[in-house]
CSV table of C-alpha atoms in Angstrom, one decimal:
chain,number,residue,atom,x,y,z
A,200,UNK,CA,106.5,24.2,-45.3
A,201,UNK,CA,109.4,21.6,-45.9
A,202,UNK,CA,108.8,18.0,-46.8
A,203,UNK,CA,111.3,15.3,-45.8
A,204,UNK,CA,113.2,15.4,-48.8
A,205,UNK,CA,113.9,19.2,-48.4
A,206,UNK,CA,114.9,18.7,-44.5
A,207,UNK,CA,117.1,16.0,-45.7
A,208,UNK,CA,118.9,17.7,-48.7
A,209,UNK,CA,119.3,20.9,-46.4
A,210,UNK,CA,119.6,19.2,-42.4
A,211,UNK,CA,117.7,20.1,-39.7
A,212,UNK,CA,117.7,23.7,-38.6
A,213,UNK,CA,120.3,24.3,-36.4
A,214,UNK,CA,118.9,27.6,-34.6
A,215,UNK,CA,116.2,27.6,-32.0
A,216,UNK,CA,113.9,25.1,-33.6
A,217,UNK,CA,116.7,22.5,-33.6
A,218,UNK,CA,118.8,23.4,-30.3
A,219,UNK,CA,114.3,22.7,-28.5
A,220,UNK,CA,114.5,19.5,-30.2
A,221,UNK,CA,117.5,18.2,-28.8
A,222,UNK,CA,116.8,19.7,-25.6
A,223,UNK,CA,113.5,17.4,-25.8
A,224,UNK,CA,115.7,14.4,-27.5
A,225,UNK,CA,117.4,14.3,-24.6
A,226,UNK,CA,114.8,14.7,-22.0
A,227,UNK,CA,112.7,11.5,-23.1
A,228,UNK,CA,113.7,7.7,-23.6
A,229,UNK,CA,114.5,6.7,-27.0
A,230,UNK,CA,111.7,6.9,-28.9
A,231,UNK,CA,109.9,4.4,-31.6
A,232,UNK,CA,108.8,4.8,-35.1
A,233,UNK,CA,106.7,2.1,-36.8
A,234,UNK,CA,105.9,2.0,-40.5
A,235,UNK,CA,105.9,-0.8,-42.6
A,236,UNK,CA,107.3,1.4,-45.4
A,237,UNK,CA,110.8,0.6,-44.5
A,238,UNK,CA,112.2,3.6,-47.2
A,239,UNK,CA,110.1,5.9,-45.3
A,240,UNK,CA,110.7,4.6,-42.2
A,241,UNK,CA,114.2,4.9,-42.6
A,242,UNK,CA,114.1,8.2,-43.8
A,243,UNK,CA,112.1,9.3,-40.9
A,244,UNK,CA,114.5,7.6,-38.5
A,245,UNK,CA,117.3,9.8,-39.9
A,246,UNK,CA,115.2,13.1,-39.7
A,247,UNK,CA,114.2,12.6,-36.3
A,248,UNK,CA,117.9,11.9,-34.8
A,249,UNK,CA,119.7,14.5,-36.6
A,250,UNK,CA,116.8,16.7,-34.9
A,251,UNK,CA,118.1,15.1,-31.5
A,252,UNK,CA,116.3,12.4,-30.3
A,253,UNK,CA,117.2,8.8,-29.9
A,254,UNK,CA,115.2,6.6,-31.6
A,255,UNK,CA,114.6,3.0,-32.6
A,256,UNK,CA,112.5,1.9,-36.4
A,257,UNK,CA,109.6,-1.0,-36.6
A,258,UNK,CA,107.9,-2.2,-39.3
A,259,UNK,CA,106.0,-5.5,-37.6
A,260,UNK,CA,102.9,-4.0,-35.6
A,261,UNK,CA,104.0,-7.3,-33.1
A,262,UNK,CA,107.4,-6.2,-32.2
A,263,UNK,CA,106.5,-2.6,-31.8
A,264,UNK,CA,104.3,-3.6,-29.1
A,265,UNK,CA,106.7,-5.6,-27.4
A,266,UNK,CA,109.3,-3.5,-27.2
A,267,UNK,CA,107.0,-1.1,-26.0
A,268,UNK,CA,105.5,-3.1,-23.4
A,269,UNK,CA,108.9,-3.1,-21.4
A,270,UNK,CA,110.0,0.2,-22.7
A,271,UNK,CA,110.3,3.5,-20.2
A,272,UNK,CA,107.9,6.3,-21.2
A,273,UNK,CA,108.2,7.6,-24.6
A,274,UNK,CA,106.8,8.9,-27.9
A,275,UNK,CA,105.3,6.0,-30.1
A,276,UNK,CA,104.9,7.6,-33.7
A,277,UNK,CA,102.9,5.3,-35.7
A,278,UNK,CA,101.6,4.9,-39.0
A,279,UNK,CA,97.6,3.6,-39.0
A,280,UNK,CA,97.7,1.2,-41.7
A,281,UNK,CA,99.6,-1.4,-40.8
A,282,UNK,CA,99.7,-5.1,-42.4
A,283,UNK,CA,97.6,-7.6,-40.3
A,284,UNK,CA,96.4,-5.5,-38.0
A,285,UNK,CA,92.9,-4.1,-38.1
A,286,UNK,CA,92.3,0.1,-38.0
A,287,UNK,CA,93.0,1.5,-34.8
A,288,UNK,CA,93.7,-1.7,-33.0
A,289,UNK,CA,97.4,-1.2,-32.6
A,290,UNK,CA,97.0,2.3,-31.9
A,291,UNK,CA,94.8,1.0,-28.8
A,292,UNK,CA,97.2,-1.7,-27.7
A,293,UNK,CA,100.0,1.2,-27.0
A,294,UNK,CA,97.5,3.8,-25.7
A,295,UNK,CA,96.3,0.9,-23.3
A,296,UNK,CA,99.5,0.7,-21.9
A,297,UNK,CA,99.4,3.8,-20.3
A,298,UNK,CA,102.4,5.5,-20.1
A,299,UNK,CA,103.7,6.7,-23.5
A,300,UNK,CA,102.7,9.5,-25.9
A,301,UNK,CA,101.1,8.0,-28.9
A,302,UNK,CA,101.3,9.7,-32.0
A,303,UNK,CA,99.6,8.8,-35.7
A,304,UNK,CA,100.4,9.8,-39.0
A,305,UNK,CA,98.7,8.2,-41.6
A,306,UNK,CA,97.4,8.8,-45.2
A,307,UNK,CA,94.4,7.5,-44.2
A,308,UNK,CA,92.7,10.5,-41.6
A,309,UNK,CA,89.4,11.7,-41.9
A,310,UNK,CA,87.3,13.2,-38.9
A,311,UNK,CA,85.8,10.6,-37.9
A,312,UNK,CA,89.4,8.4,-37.4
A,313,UNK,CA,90.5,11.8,-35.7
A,314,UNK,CA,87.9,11.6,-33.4
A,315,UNK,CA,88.2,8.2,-32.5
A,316,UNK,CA,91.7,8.0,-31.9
A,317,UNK,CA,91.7,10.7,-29.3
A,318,UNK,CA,89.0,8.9,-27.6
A,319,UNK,CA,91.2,6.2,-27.4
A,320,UNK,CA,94.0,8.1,-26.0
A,321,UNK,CA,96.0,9.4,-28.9
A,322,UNK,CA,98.3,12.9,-28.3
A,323,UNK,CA,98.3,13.5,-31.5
A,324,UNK,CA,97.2,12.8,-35.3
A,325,UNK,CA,99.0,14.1,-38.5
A,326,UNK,CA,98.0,13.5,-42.0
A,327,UNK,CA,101.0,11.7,-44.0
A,328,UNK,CA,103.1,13.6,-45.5
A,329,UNK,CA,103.7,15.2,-42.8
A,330,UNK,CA,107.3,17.4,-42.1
A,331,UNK,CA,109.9,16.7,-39.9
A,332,UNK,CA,108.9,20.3,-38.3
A,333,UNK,CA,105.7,19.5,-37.4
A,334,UNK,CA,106.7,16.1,-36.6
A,335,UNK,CA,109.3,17.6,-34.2
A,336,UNK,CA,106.8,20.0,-32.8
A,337,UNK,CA,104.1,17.0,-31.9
A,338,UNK,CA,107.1,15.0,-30.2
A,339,UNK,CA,107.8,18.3,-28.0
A,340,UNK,CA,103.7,18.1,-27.1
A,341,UNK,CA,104.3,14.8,-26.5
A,342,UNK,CA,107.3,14.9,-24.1
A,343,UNK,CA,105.8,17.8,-22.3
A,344,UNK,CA,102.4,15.7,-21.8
A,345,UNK,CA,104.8,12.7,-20.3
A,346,UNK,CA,106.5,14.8,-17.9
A,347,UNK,CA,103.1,16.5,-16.5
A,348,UNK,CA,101.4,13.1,-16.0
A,349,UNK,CA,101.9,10.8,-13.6
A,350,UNK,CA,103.3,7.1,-14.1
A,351,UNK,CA,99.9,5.0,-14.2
A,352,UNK,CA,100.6,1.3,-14.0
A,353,UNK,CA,97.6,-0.4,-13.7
A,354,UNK,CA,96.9,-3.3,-15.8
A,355,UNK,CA,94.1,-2.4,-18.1
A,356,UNK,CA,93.2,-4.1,-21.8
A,357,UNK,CA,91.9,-3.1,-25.0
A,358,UNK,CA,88.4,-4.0,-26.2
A,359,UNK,CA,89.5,-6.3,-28.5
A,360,UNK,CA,91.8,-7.5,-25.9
A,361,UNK,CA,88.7,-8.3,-23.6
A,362,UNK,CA,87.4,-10.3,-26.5
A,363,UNK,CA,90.1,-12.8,-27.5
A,364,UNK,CA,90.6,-12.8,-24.0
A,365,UNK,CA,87.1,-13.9,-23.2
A,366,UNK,CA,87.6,-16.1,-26.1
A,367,UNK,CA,90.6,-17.8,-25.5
A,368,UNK,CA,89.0,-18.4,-21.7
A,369,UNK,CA,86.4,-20.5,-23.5
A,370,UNK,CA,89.1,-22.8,-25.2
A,371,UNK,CA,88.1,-21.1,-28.9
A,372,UNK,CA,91.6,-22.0,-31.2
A,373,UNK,CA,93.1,-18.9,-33.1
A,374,UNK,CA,91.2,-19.7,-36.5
A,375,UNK,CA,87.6,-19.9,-34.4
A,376,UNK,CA,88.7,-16.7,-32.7
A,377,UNK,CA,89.2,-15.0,-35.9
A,378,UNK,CA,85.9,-16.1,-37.7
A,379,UNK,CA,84.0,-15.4,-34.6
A,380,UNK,CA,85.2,-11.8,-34.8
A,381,UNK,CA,85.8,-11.1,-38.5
A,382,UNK,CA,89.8,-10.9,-38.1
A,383,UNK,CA,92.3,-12.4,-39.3
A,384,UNK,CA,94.4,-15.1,-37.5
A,385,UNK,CA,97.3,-13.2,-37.6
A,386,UNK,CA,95.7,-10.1,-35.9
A,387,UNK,CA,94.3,-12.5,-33.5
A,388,UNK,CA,97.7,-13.6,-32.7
A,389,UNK,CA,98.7,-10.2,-32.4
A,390,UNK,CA,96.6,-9.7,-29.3
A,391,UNK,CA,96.9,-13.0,-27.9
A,392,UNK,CA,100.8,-12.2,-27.7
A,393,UNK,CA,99.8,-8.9,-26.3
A,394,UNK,CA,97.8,-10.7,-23.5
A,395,UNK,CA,100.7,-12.9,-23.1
A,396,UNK,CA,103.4,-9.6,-22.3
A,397,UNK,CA,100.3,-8.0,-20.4
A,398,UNK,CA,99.6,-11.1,-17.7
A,399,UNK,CA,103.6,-12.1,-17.9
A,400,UNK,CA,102.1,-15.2,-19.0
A,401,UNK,CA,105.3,-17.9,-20.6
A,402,UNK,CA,102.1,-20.3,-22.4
A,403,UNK,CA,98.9,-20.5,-23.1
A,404,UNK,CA,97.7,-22.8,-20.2
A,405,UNK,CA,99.3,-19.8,-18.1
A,406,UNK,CA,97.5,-17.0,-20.1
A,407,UNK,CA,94.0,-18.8,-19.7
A,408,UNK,CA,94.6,-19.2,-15.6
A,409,UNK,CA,96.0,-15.6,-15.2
A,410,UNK,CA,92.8,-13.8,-17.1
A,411,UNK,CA,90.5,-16.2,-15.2
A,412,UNK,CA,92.4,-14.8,-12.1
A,413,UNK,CA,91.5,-11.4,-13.7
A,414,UNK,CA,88.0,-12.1,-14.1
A,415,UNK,CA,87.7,-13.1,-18.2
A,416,UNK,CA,85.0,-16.6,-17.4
A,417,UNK,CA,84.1,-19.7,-19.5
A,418,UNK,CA,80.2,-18.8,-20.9
């Protein structure tokens, strides 16, 4: 099986494999890729358009998730490590979206992260390395699983969303967020923006109405 390097050195394989690709490319929106390796991300980036897809390249966990809060469905490939943010907690933020084809591929997989993030609402997990074939193949799944399921756009939230959000109800600051839940502040800001895009809230005074509004109360 090739590695990157060897799909690189020789292009993508312009018989059957490569003409489905771009048939596929060119039947989804532009799809991301987030890795905070940038070299491999932009590597990846590369392999994936000259297989025929449009495709756009994050390495903050934040932006990813903005841009795919307002992005039509798509395949999200994503690596699981990511600085900041803890395990499978950005993985859940674009699963809870509902409406794009999440895929992993991480060093880091073991059955019991496999397991998990399908519960969660993963398509599909690949260990990292992983080849721009089978990465190709798990962006076809991916497409064809978009185009058989119907657009779902009901607000829904994370369970670490439903915390800060309870959280944030109660007046708790980012820093007594954090230590209450054993995260960091930055991955506490992380979902308090994601609450932010979620409610269409512009400030904070506006987040704490809107998930009152939605139920989240004051102990």
């Amino acid at each position: 099986m090739r590695s990157f390097n060897d799909m690189m050195r020789d292009g993508v394989d312009g018989g059957r494999n490569g003409q489905d690709a771009e048939r596929v490319g060119r039947a989804i929106a532009e799809i991301a890729i987030i890795d905070d390796d940038r070299a491999l991300l932009e590597l990846t980036l590369l392999a994936v358009r000259e297989a025929g897809f449009s495709a756009v390249g994050f390495h903050e966990p934040l932006d990813a998730l903005m841009w795919a809060s307002d992005a039509d469905p798509t395949c999200l490939v994503a690596d699981l490590k990511m600085p900041g943010v803890e395990g499978l907690d950005l993985v859940a933020a674009f699963c809870a979206l509902n409406r794009h084809a999440v895929i992993v591929v991480s060093a880091f997989v073991d059955v019991r992260t496999t397991v998990d993030a399908m519960r969660l609402g993963v398509d599909d997990v690949l260990p990292k390395p992983t080849t721009i074939d089978e990465l190709v193949r798990a962006l076809r799944r991916g497409a064809e699983a978009l185009a058989s399921t119907p657009a779902r756009e009901e607000l829904t939230f994370t369970r670490r969303e439903r915390q800060v959000a309870e959280m944030l109800v109660e007046g708790l600051t980012t820093k007594q967020i954090a230590q209450n839940l054993e995260l960091s502040p930055r991955t506490v800001e992380f979902f308090r923006a994601s609450l932010l895009r979620k409610t269409q809230s512009p400030n904070s005074a506006a987040l704490a109405s809107a998930l009152t509004r939605l139920g989240f109360l004051a102990n």
